[in-house]
Short mmCIF file of C-alpha atoms and ligand atoms in Angstrom, two decimals:
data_model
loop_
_atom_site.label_atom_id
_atom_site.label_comp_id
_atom_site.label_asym_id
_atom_site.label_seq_id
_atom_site.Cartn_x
_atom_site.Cartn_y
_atom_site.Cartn_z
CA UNK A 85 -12.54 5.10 41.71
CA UNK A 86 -9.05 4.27 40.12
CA UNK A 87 -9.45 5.11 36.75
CA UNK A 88 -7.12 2.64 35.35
CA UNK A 89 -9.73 -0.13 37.50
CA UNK A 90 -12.48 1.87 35.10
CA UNK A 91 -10.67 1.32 31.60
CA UNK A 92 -9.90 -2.39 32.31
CA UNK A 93 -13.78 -3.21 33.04
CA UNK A 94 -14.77 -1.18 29.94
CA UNK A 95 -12.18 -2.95 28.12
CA UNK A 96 -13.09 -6.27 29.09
CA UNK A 97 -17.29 -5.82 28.89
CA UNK A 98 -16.01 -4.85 25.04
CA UNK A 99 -14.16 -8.17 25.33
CA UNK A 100 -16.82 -10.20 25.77
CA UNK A 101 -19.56 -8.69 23.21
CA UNK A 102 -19.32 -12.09 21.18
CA UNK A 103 -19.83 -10.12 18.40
CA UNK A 104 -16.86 -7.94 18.82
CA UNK A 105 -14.25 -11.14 20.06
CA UNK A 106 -14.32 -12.76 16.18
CA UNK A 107 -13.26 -9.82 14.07
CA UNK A 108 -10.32 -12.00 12.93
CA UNK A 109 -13.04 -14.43 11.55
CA UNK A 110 -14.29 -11.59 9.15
CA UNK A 111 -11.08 -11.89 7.25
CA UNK A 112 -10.75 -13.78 4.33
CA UNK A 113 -7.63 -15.84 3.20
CA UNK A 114 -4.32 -13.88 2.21
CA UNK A 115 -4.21 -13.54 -1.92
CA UNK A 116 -1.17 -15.47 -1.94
CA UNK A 117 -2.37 -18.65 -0.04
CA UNK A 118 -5.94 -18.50 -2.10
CA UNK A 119 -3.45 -18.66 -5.34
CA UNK A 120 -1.17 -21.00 -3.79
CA UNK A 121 -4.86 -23.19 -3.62
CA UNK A 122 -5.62 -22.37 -6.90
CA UNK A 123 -2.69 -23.92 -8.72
CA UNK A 124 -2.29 -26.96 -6.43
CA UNK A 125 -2.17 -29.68 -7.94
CA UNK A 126 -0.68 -28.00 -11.26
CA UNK A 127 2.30 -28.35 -12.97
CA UNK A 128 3.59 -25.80 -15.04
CA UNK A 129 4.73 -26.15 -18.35
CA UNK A 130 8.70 -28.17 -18.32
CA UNK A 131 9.48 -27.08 -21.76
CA UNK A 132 9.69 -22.74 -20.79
CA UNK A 133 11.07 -21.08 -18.18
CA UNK A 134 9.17 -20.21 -15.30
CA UNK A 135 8.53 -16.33 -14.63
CA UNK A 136 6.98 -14.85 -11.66
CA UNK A 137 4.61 -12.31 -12.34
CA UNK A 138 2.13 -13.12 -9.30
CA UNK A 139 4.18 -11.00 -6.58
CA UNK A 140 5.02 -7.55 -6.58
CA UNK A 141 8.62 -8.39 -5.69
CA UNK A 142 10.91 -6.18 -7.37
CA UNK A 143 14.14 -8.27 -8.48
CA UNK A 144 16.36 -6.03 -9.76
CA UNK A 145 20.03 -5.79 -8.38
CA UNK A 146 21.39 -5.05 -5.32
CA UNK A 147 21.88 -0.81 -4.60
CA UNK A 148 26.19 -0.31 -4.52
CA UNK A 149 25.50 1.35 -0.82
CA UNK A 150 24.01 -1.42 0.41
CA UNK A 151 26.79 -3.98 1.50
CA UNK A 152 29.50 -1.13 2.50
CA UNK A 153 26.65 0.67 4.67
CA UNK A 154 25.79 -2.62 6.05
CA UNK A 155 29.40 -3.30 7.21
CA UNK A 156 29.97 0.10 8.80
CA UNK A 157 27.11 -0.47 10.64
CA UNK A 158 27.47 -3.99 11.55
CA UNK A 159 27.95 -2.99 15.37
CA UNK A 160 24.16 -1.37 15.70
CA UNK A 161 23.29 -4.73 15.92
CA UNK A 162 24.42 -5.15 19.69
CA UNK A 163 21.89 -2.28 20.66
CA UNK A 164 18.21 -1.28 20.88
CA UNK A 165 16.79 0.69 18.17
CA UNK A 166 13.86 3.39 18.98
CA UNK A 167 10.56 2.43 17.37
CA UNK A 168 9.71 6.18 16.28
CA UNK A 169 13.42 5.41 13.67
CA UNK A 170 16.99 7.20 14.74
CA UNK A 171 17.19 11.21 14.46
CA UNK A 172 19.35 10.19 11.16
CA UNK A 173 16.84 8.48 9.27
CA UNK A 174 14.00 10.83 10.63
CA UNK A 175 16.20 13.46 9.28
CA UNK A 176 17.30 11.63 5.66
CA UNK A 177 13.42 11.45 5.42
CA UNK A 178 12.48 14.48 5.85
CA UNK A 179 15.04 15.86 3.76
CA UNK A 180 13.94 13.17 0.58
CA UNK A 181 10.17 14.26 0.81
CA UNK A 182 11.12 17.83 0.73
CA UNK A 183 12.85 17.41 -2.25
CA UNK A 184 10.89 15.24 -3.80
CA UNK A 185 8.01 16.40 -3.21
CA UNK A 186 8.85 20.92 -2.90
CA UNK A 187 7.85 20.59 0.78
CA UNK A 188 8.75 24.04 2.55
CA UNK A 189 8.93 22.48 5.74
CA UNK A 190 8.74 19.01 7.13
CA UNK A 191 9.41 18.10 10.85
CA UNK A 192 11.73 15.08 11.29
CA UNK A 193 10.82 15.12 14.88
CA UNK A 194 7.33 15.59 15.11
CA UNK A 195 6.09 14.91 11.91
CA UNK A 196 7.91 12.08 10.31
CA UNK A 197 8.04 8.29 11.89
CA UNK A 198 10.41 5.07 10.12
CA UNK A 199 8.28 1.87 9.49
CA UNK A 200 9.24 -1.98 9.22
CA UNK A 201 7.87 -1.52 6.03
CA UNK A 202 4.31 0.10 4.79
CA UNK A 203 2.38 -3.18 5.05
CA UNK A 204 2.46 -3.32 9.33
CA UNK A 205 2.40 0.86 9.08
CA UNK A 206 -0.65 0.55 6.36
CA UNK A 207 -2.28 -2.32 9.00
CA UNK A 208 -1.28 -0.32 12.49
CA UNK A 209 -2.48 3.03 11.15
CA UNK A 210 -6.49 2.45 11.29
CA UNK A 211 -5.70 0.89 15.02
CA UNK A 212 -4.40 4.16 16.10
CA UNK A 213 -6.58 6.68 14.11
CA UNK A 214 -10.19 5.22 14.46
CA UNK A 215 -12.09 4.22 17.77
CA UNK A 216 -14.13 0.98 17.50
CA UNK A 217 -16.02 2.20 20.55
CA UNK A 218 -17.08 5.47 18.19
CA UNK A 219 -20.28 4.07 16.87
CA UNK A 220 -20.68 7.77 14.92
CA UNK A 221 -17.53 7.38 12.72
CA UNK A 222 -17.71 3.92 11.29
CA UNK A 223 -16.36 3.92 8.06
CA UNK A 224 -13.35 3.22 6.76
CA UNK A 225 -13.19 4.11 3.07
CA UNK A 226 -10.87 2.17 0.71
CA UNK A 227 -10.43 1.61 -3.05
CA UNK A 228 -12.01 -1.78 -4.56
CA UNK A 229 -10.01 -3.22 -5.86
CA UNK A 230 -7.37 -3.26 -3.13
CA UNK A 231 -3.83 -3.77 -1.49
CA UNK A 232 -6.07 -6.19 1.14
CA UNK A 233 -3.78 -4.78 4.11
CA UNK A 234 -6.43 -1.78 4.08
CA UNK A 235 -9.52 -4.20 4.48
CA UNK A 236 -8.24 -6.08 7.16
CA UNK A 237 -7.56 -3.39 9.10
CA UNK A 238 -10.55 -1.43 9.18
CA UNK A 239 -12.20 -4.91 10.15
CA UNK A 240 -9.97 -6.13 12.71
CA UNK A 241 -9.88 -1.83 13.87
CA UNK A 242 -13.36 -2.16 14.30
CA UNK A 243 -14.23 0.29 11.60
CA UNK A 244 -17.01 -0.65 8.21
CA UNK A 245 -15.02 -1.07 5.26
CA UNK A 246 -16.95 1.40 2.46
CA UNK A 247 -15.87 0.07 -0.67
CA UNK A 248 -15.15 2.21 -4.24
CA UNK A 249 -15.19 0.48 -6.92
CA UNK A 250 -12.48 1.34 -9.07
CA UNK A 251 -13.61 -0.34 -12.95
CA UNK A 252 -12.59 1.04 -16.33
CA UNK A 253 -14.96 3.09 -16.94
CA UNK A 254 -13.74 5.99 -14.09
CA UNK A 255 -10.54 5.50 -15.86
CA UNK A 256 -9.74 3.32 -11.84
CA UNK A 257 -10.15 6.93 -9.68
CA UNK A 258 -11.90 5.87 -6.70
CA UNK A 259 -15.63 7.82 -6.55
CA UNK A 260 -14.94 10.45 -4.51
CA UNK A 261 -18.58 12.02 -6.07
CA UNK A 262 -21.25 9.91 -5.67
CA UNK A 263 -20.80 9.14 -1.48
CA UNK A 264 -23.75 10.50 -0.08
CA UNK A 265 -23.14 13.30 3.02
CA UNK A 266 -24.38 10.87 5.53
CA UNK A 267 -21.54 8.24 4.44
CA UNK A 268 -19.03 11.46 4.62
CA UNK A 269 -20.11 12.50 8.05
CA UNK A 270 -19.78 8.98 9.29
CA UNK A 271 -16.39 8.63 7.75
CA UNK A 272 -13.32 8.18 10.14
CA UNK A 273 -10.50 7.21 7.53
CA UNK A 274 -9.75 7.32 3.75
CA UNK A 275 -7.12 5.28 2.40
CA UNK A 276 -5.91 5.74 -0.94
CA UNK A 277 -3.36 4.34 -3.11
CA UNK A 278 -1.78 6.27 -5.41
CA UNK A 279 0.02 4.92 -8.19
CA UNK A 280 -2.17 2.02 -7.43
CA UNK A 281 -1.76 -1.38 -7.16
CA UNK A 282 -3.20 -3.28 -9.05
CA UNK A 283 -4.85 -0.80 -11.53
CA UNK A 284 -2.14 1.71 -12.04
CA UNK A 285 -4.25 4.70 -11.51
CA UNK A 286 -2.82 7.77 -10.18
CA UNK A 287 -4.31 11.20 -8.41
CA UNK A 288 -4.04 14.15 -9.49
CA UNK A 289 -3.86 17.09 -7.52
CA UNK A 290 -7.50 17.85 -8.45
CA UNK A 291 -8.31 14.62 -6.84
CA UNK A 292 -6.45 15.01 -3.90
CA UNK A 293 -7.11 18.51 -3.33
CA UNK A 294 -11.29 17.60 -3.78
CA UNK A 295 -10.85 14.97 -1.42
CA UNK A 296 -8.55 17.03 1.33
CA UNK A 297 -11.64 19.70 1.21
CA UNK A 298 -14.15 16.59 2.14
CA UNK A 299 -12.01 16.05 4.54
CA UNK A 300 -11.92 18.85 6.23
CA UNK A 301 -15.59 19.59 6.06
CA UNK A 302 -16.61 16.03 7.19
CA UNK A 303 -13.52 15.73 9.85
CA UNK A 304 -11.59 12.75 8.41
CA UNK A 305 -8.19 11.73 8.12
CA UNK A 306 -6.66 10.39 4.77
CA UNK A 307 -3.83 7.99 4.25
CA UNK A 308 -2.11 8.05 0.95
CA UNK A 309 -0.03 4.46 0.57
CA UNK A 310 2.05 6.00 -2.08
CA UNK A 311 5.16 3.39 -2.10
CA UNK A 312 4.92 3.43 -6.23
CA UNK A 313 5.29 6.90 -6.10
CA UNK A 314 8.72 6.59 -7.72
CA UNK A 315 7.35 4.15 -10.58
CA UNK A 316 5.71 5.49 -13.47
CA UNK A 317 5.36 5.82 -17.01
CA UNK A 318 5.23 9.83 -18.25
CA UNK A 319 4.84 11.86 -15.57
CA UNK A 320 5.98 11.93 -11.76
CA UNK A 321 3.71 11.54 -9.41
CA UNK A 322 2.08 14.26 -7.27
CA UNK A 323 2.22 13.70 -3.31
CA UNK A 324 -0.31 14.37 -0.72
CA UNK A 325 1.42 16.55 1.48
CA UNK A 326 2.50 18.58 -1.44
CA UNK A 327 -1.23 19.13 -2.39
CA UNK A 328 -2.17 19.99 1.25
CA UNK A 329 0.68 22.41 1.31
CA UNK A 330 -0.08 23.75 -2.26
CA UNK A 331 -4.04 23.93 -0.08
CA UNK A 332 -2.21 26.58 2.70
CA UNK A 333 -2.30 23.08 5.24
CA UNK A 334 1.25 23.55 5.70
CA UNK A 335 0.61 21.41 8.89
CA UNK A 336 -0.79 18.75 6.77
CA UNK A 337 -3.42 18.33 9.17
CA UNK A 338 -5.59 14.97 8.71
CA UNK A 339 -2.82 13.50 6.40
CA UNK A 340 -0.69 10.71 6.57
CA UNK A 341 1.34 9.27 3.93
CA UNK A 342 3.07 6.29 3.68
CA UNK A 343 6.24 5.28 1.35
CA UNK A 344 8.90 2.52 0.87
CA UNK A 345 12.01 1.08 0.02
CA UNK A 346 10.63 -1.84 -1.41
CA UNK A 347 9.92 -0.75 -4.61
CA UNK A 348 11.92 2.71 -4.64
CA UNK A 349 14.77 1.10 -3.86
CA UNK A 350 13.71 -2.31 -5.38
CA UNK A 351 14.74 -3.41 -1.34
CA UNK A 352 11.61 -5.39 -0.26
CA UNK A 353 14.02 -7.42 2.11
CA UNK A 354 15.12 -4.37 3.96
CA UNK A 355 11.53 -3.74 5.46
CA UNK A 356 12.03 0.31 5.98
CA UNK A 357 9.51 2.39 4.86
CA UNK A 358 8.54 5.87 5.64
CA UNK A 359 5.08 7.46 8.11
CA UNK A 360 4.80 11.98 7.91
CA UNK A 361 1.85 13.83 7.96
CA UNK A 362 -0.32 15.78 10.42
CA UNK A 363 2.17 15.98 14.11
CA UNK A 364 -0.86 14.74 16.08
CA UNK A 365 -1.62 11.84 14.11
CA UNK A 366 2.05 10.81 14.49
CA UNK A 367 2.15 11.44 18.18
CA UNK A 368 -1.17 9.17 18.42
CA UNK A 369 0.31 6.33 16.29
CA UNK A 370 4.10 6.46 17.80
CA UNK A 371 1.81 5.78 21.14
CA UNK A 372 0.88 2.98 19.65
CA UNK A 373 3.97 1.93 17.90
CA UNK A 374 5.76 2.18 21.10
CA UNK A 375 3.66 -0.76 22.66
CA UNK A 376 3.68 -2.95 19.76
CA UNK A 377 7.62 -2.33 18.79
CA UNK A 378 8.22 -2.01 15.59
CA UNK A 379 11.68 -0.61 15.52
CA UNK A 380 14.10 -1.07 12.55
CA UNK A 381 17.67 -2.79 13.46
CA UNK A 382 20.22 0.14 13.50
CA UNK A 383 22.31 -1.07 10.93
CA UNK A 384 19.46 -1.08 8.83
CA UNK A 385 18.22 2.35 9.61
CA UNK A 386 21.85 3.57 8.35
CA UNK A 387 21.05 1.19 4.37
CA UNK A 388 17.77 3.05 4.48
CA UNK A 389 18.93 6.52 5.44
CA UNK A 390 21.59 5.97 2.59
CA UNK A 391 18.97 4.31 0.09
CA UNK A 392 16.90 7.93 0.77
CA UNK A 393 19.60 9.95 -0.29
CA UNK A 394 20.40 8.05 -3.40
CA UNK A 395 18.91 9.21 -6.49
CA UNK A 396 20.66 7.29 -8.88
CA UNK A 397 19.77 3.91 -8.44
CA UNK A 398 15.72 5.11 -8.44
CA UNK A 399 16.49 6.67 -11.87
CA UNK A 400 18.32 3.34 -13.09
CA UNK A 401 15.41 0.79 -11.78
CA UNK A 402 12.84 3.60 -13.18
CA UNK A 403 14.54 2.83 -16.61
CA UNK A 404 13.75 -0.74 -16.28
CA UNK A 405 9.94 -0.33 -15.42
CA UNK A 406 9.62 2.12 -18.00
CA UNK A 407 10.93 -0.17 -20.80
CA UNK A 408 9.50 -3.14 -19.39
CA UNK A 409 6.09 -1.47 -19.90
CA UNK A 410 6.86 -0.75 -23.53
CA UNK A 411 8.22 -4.00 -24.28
CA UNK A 412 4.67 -5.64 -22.27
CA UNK A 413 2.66 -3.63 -24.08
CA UNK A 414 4.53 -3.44 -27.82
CA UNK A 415 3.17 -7.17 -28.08
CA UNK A 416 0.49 -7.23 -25.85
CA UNK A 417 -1.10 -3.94 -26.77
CA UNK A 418 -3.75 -1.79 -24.67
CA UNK A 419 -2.95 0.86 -22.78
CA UNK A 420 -0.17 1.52 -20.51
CA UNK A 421 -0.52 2.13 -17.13
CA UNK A 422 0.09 5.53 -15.29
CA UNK A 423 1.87 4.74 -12.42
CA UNK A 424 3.70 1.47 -10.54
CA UNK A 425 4.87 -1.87 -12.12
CA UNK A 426 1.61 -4.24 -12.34
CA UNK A 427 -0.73 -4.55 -15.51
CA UNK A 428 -4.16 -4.96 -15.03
CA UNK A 429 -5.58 -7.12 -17.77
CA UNK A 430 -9.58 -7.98 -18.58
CA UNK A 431 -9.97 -11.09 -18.90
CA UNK A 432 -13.07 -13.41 -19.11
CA UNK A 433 -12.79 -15.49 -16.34
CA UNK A 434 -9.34 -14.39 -13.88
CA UNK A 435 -8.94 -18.05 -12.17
CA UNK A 436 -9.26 -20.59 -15.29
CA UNK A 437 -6.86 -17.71 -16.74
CA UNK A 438 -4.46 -18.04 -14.12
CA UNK A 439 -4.53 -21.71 -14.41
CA UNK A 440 -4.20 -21.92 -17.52
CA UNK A 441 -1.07 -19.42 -17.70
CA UNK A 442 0.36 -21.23 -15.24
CA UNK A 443 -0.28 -24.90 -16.92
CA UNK A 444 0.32 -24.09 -20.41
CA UNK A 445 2.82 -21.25 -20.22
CA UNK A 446 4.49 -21.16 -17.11
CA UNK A 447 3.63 -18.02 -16.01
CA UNK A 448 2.44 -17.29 -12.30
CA UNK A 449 -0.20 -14.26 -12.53
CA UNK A 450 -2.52 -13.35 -9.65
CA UNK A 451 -6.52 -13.02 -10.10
CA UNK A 452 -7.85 -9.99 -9.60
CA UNK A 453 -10.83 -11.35 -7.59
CA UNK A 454 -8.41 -12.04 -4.72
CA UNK A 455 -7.28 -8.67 -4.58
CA UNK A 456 -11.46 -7.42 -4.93
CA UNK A 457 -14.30 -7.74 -2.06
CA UNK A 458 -17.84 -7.98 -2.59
CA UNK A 459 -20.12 -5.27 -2.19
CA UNK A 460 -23.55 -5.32 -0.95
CA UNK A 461 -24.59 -6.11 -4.40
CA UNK A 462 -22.35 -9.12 -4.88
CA UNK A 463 -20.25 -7.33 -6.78
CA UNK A 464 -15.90 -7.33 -6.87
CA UNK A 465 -14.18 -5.49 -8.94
CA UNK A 466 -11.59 -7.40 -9.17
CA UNK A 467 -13.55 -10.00 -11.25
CA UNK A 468 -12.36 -10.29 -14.71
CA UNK A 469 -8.80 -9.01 -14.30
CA UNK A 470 -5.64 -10.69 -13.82
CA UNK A 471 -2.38 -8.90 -12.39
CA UNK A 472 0.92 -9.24 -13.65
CA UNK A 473 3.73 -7.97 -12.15
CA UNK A 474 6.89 -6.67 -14.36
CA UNK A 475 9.54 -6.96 -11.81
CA UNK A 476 12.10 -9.20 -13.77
CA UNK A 477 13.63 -6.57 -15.75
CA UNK A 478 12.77 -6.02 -19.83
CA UNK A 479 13.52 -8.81 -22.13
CA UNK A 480 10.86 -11.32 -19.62
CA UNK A 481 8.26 -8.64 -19.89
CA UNK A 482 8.21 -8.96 -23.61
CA UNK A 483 8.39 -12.77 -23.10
CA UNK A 484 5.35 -12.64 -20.79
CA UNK A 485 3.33 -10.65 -23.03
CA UNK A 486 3.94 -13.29 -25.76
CA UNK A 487 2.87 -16.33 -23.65
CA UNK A 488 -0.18 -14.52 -22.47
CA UNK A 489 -1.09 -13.13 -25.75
CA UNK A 490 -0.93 -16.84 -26.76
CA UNK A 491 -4.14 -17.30 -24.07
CA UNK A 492 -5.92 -14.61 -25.58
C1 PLP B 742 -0.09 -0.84 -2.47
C2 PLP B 742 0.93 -1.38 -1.57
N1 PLP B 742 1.14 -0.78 -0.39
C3 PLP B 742 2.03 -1.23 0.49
C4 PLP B 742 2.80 -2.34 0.21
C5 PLP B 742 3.73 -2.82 1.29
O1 PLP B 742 5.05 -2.78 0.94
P1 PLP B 742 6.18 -2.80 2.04
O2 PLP B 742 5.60 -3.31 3.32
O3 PLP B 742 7.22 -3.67 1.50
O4 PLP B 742 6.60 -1.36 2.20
C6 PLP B 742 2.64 -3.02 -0.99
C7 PLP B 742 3.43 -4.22 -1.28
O5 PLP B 742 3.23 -4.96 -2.18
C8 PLP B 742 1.69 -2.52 -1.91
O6 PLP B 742 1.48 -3.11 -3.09
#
């Protein structure tokens, strides 16, 4: 029998398990269109100005490279790009998270990928790495609360989400000690977000190194989202890889990591964000990236190649986070987050906070709730936060603080 006959009738028996066909029904509504809900209706206070705190957009200005790289490159337009990124980006890459991150050796070719951004990398990554039809390996682990890209697609993957809590009092690490071995065993894929949005939270390399040892005992792969790994408050960030190598896995095997320009580079428009890790994970996920086509225009590869060589502008836009911070938390008070630009405030109840912030002080916040699930017990632990984000430079994050304190 033709194989390829074979595939396509096991394919389409999985197609009709009715159970299988509405995995897209499992997913809630997007944050941002539950908050848009939430303040219908509302108007926010005419008498202040109105500051955005709800996204993590960072608004700071425009890189120097960015127009005079764009209008070299203008031309790239007219042809196809490759979906795996050029051999110059590859390379700029590699060459960033070597330095960055004292990598002896990194593989533009067979170990590094470009994405359109982390968010469709973040999404496309569990499609490639799990198998739905692998009833042994069904979960997918993820920190609660989470960037909700990581939920959907273990769902929509066909994996079982396995939720951590992250709450205050594990200082936001996701357990790592109290899974059980039969959870571990039937583990396919880790994702975890370090510095973390929305808590702040960042591994250490005791954390990563304990959980790269799981991994290898238990045989699963973990994905570090670490696009805030440029924004932080004392000290920089350790990186995956860098702990795996640090391990003697100088092949990085079962890693991935995934990184950004979007907050880096404060270029969230430019939607270029980097894939590296383990060579046969990238080989299985450029498979898959080469069917569903998510190549980045060549004159935008050449902006993001030069945004990755570019130090300075990071350092500047690091400034601004940093002082931001201080000024949040000079009137606010509490403590100051580790690692990327939100602050992750307890509050009694998040969505009559966020309405009122937004009614009587014209602030746009985000509960944490939406950015939560519910585990088996009911619980998310998200409840009783809000987020801020403080991506509108210093003197509004010490205006923010004083509206909210005002809600207190
Ligand atoms: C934790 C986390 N990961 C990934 C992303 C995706 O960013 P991008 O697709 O712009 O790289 C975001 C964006 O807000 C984020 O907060």
């Amino acid at each position: 029998m033709d194989t390829r006959f074979r595939e396509y009738d096991e394919y389409t028996e999985y197609n009709m398990n009715k159970h299988e066909q509405y995995r897209l029904n499992q997913l809630g509504e997007y944050p941002f269109a539950r908050l848009r809900k939430l303040l219908d209706g509302l108007t926010p206070n005419p008498e202040l100005e109105f500051i955005d705190a709800g996204a993590g957009e960072p608004r700071l200005p425009l890189p120097s490279f960015v127009q005079p790289t764009l209008d070299a490159h203008i031309s790239g337009f007219s042809k196809y790009p490759t979906t795996t990124g050029n051999d110059f980006l590859r390379q700029s890459i590699a060459a960033w998270l070597k330095r960055r991150f004292s990598l002896k050796s990194i593989d533009a070719g067979t170990q590094v990928l470009s994405a359109n951004g982390t968010r469709e990398a973040l999404f496309a990554a569990a499609h490639a790495l799990i198998n739905p039809n692998a009833k042994s390996k069904p979960w997918v682990m993820m920190p609660n609360p989470m960037y909700q890209i990581y939920l959907g697609a273990a769902i929509t993957a066909g994996g079982k989400p396995y939720l951590q809590p992250c709450t205050a009092d594990t200082g936001f690490a996701p357990d790592i000690d109290g899974i059980s071995h039969d959870v571990w065993r039937d583990t396919a894929l880790v994702y975890v977000c370090s510095p973390s949005n929305p808590t702040g939270w960042v591994a250490d390399g005791a954390y990563y190194t304990k959980l790269l040892e799981l991994a290898e005992k238990f045989d699963f792969y973990v994905l570090a989202d670490e696009c805030y790994s440029e924004i932080y408050y004392a000290d920089k960030p350790i990186g995956l890889l860098e702990v795996a190598q640090n391990m003697g896995n100088t092949d990085y095997k079962r890693c991935l990591v995934m990184n950004s320009l979007s907050k880096r580079s404060a270029l969230p428009g430019l939607r270029s964000g980097l894939i590296a890790g383990d060579a046969s994970l990238i080989q299985n996920f450029s498979k898959l990236r080469s069917y569903t086509g998510p190549a980045t225009p060549l004159p935008l590869q050449h902006v993001a190649a030069a945004a990755w060589v570019d130090e300075v502008h990071v350092q500047q836009h690091l400034n601004i986070y940093r002082n931001s911070l201080d000024a949040f938390f000079k009137v606010y008070g509490g403590e100051i987050p580790e690692g990327s630009f939100f602050v992750w405030l307890p509050v009694e109840d998040e969505q009559a906070f966020v309405r009122r912030a937004y009614q009587e002080q014209a602030v746009k916040l985000l509960p944490g709730s939406y950015l939560g699930a519910e585990d088996e017990n009911g619980m998310n632990a998200g409840s009783h936060y809000v987020r801020a984000a403080l991506v509108d430079g210093v003197e509004k994050a010490a205006e923010l603080a004083t509206r909210l304190q005002k809600l207190k």
